[in-house]
Tab-separated table of N, CA and C in Angstrom:
chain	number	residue	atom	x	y	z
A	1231	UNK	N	2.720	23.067	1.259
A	1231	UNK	CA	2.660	21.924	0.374
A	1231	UNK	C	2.329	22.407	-1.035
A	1232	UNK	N	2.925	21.653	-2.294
A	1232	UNK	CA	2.669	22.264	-3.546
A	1232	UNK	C	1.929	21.653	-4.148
A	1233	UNK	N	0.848	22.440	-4.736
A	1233	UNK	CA	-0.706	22.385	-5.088
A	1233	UNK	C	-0.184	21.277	-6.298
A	1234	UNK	N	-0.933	19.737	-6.215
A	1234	UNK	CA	-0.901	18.854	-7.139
A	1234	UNK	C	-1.224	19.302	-8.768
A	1235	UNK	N	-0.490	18.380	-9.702
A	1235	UNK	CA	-1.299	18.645	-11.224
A	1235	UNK	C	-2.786	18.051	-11.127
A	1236	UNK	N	-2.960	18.353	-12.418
A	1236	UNK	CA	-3.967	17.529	-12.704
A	1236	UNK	C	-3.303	15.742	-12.891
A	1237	UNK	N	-2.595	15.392	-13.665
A	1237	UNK	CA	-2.250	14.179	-13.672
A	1237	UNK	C	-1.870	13.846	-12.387
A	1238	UNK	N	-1.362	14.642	-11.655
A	1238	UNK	CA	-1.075	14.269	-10.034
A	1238	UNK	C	-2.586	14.156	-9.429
A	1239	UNK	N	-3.326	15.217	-10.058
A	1239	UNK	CA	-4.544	14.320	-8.696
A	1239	UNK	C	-4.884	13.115	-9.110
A	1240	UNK	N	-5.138	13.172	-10.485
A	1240	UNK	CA	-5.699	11.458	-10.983
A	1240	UNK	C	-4.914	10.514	-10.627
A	1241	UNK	N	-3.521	10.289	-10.328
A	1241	UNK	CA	-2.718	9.503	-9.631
A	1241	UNK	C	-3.005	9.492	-8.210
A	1242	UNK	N	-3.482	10.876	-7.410
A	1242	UNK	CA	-3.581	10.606	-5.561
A	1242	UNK	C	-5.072	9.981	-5.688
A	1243	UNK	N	-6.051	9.965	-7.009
A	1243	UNK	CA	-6.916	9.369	-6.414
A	1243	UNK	C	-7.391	7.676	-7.146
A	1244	UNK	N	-6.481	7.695	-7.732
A	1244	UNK	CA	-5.673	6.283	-8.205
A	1244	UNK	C	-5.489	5.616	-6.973
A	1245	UNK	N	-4.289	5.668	-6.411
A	1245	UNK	CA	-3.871	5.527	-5.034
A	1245	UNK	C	-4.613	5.182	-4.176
A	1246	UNK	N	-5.730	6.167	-3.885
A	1246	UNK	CA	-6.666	6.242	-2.769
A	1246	UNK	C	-7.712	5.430	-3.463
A	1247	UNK	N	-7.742	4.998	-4.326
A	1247	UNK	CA	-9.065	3.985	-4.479
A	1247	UNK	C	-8.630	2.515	-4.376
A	1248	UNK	N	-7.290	2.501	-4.796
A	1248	UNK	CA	-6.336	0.826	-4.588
A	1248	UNK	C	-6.615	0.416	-2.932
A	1249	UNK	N	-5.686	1.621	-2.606
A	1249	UNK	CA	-5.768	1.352	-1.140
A	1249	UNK	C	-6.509	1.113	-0.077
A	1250	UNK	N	-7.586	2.085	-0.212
A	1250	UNK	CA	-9.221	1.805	0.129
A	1250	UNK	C	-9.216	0.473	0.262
A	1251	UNK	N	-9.793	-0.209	-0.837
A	1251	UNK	CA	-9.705	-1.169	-1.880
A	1251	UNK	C	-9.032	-2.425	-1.046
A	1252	UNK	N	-8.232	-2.220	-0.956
A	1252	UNK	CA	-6.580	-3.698	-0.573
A	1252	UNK	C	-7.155	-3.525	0.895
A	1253	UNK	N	-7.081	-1.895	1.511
A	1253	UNK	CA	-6.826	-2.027	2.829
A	1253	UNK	C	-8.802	-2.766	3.325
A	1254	UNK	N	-9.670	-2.354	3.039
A	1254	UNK	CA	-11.157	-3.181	3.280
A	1254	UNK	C	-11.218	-4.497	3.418
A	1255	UNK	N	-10.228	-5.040	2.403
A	1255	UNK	CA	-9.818	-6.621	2.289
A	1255	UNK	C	-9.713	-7.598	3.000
A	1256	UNK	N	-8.262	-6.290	3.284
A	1256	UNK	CA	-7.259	-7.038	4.345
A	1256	UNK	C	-7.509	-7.121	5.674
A	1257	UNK	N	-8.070	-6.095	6.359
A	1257	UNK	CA	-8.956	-6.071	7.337
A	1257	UNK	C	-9.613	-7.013	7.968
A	1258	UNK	N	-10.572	-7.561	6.776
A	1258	UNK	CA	-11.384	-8.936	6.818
A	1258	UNK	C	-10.354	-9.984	7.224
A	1259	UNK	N	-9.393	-10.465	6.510
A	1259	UNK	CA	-8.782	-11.348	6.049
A	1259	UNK	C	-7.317	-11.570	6.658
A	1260	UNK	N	-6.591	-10.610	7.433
A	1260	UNK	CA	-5.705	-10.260	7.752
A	1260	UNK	C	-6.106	-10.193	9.965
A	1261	UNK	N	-5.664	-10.967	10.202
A	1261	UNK	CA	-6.135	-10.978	11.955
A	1261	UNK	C	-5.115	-9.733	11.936
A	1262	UNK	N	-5.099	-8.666	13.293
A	1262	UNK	CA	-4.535	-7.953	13.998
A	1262	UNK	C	-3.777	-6.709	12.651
A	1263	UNK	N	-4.520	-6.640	11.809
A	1263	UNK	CA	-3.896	-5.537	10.842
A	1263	UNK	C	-4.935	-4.204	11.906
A	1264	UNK	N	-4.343	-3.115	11.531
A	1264	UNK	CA	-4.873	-1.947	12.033
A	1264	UNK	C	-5.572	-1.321	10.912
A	1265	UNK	N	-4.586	-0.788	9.527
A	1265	UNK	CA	-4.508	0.653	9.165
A	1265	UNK	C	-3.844	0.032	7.844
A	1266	UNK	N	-4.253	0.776	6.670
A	1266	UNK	CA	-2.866	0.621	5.494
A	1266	UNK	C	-2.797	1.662	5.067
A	1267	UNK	N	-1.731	2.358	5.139
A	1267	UNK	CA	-1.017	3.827	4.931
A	1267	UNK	C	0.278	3.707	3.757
A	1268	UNK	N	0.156	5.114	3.427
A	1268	UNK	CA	1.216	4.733	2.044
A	1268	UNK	C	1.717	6.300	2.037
A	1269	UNK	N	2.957	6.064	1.121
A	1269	UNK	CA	3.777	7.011	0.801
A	1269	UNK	C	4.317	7.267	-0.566
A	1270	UNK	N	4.081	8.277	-0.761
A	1270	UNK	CA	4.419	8.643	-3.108
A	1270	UNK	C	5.038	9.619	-2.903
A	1271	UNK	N	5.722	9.701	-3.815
A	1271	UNK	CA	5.903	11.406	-4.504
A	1271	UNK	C	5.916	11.340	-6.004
A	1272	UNK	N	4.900	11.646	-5.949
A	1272	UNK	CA	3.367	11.952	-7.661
A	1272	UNK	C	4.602	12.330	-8.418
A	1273	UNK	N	5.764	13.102	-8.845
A	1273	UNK	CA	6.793	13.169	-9.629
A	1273	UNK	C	6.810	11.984	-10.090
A	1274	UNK	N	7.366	10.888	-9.045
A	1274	UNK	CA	8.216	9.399	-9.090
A	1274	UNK	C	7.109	8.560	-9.281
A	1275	UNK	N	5.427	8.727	-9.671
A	1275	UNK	CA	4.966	7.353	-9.628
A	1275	UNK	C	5.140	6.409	-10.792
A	1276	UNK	N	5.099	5.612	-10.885
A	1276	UNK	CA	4.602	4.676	-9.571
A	1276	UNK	C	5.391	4.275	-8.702
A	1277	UNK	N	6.980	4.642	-9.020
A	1277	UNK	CA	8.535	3.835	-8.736
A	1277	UNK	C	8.394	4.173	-7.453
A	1278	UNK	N	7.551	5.352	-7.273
A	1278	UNK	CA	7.961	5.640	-5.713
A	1278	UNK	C	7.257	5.214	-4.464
A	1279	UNK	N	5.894	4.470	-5.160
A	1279	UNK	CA	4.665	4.243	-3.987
A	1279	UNK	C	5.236	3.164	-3.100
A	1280	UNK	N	4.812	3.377	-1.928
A	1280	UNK	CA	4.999	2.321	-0.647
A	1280	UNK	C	3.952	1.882	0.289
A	1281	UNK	N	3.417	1.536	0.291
A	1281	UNK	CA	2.214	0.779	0.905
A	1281	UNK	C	2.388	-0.003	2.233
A	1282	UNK	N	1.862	0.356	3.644
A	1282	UNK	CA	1.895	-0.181	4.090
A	1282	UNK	C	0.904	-0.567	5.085
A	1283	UNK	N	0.919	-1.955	5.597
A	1283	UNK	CA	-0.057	-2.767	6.411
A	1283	UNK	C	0.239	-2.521	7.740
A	1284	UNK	N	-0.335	-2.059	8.295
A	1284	UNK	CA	-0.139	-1.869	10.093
A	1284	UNK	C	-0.854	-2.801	10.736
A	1285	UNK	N	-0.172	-3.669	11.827
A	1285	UNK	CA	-0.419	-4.144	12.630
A	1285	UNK	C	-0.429	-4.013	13.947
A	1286	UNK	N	-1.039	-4.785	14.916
A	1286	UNK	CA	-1.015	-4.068	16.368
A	1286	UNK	C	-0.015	-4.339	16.841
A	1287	UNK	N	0.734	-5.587	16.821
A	1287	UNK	CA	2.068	-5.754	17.633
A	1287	UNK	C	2.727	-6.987	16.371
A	1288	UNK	N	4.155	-7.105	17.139
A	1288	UNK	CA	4.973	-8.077	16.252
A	1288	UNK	C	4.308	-9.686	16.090
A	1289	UNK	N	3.767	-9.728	17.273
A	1289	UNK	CA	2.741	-11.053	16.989
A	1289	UNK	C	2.039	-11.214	16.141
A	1290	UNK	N	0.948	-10.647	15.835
A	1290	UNK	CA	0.487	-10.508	14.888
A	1290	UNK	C	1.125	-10.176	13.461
A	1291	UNK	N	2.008	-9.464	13.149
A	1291	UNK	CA	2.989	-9.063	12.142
A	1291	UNK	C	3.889	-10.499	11.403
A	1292	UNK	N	4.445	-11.276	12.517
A	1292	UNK	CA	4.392	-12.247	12.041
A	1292	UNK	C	4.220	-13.536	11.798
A	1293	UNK	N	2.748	-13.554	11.995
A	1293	UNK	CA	1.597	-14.479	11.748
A	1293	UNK	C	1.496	-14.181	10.292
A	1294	UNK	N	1.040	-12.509	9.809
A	1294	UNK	CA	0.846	-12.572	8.612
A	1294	UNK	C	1.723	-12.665	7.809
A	1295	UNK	N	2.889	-12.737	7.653
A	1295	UNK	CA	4.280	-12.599	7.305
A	1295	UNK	C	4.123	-13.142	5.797
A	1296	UNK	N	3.769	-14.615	5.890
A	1296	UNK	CA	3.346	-15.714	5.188
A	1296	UNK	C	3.057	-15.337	3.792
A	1297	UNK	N	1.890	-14.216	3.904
A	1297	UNK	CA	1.220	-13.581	2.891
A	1297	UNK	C	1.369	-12.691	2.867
A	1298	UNK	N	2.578	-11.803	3.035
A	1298	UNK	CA	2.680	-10.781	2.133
A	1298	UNK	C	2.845	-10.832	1.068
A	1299	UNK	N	3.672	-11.950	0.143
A	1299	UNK	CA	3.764	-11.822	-1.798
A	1299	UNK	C	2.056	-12.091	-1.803
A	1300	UNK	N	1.479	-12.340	-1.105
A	1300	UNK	CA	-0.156	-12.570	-1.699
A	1300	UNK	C	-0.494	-11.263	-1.818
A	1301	UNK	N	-0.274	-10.292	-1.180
A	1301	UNK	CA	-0.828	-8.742	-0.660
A	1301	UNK	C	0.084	-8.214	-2.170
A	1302	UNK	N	1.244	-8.556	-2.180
A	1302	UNK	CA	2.041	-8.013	-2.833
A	1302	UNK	C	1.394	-7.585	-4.516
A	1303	UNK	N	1.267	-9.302	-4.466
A	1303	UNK	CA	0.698	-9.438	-6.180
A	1303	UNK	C	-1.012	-8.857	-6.242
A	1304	UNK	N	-1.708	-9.071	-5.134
A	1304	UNK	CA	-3.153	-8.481	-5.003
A	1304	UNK	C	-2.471	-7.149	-5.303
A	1305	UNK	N	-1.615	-6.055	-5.133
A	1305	UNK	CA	-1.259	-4.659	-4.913
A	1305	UNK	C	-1.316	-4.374	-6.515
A	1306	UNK	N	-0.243	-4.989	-7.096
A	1306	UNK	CA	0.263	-5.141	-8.693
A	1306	UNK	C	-1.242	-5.275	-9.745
A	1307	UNK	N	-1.671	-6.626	-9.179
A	1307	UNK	CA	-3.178	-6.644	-10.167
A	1307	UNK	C	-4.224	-5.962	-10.199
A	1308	UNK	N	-4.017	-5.147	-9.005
A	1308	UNK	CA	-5.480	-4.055	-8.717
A	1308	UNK	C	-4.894	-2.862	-9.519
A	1309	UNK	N	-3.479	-2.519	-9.619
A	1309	UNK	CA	-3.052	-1.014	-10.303
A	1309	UNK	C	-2.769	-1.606	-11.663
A	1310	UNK	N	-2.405	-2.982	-11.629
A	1310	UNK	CA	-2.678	-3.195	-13.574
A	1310	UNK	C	-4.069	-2.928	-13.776
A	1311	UNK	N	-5.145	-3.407	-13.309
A	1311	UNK	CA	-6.310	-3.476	-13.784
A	1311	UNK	C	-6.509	-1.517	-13.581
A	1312	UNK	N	-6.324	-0.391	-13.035
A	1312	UNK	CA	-5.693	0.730	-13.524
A	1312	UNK	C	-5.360	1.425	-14.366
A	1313	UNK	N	-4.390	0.328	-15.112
A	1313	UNK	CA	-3.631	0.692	-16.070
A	1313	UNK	C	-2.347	0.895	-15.977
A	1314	UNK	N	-1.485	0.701	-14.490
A	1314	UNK	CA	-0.421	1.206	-13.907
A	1314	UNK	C	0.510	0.164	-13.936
A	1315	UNK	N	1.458	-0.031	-14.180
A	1315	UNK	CA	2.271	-1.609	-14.207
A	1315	UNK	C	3.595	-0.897	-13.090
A	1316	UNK	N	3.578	-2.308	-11.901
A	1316	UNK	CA	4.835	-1.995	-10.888
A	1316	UNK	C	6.105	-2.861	-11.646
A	1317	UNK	N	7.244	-2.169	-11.741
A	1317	UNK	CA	8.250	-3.147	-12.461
A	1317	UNK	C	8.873	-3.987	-11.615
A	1318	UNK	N	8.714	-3.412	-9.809
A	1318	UNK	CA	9.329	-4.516	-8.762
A	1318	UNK	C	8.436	-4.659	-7.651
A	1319	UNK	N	7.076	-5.630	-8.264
A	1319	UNK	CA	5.936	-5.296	-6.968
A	1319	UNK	C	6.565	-5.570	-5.729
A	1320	UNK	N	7.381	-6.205	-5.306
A	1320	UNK	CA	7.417	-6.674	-3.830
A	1320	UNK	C	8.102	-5.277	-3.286
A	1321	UNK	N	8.444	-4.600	-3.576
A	1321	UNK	CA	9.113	-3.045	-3.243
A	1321	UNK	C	8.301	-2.043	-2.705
A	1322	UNK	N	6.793	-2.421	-2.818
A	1322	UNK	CA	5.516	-1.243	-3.474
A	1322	UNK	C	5.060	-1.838	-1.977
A	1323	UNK	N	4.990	-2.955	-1.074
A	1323	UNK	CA	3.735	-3.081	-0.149
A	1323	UNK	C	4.830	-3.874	0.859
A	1324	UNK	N	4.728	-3.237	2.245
A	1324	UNK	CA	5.120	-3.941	3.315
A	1324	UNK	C	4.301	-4.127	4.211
A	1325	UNK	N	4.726	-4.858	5.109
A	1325	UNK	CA	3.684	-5.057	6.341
A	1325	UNK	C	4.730	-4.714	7.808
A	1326	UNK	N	4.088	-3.866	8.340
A	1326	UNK	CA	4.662	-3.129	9.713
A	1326	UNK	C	3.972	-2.965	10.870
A	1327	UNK	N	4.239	-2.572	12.173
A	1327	UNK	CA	3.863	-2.481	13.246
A	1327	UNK	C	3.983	-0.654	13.437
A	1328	UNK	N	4.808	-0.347	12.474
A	1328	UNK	CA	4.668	1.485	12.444
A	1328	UNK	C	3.748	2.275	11.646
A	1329	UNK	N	3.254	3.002	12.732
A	1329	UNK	CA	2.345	3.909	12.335
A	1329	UNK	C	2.727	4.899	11.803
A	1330	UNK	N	2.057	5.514	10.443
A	1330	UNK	CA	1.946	6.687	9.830
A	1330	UNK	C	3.056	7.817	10.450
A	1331	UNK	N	2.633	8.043	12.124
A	1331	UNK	CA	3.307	9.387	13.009
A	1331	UNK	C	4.720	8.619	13.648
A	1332	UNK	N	5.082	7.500	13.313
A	1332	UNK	CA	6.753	6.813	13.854
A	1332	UNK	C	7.365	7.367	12.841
């Protein structure tokens, strides 16, 4: 793996404090979520981040369905308040039943 910049770490720990952050939330607030896992490549941010909500099964998945643009725009206002602006938030955060290792 190739050793991050400096502007790349301040972006992985950008990332990791949103997510933290959203995923503690959602937890609460979100019945049958598991896990929120994400995917970048620090070249492409922010265009490239993907965020996602794990759930235990499709039942649950879509129960929450409802509120994902809520998750969506919570995603957008936590990395504006950052400093980071998404140009197509609903692109940046899904909600899934796949884990990290699928």
């Amino acid at each position: 793996m190739k050793k991050l910049s400096a502007v790349q770490q301040k972006q992985q720990t950008l990332v990791f404090s949103v997510a933290d952050t959203l995923e503690a939330e959602a937890l609460k607030e979100l019945g049958g979520m598991v896990q929120c896992w994400f995917d970048v490549q620090y070249h492409d941010f922010p265009a490239s981040l993907l965020l996602r909500f794990q759930f235990e099964n499709e039942e649950r998945l879509s129960e929450a369905t409802p509120q994902l643009k809520v998750w969506q725009r919570k995603l957008s206002a936590a990395l504006l308040k950052k400093g980071v602006i998404l140009k197509q938030g609903r692109q940046h955060l899904i909600f899934t039943v796949e884990s990290p290792e699928d």
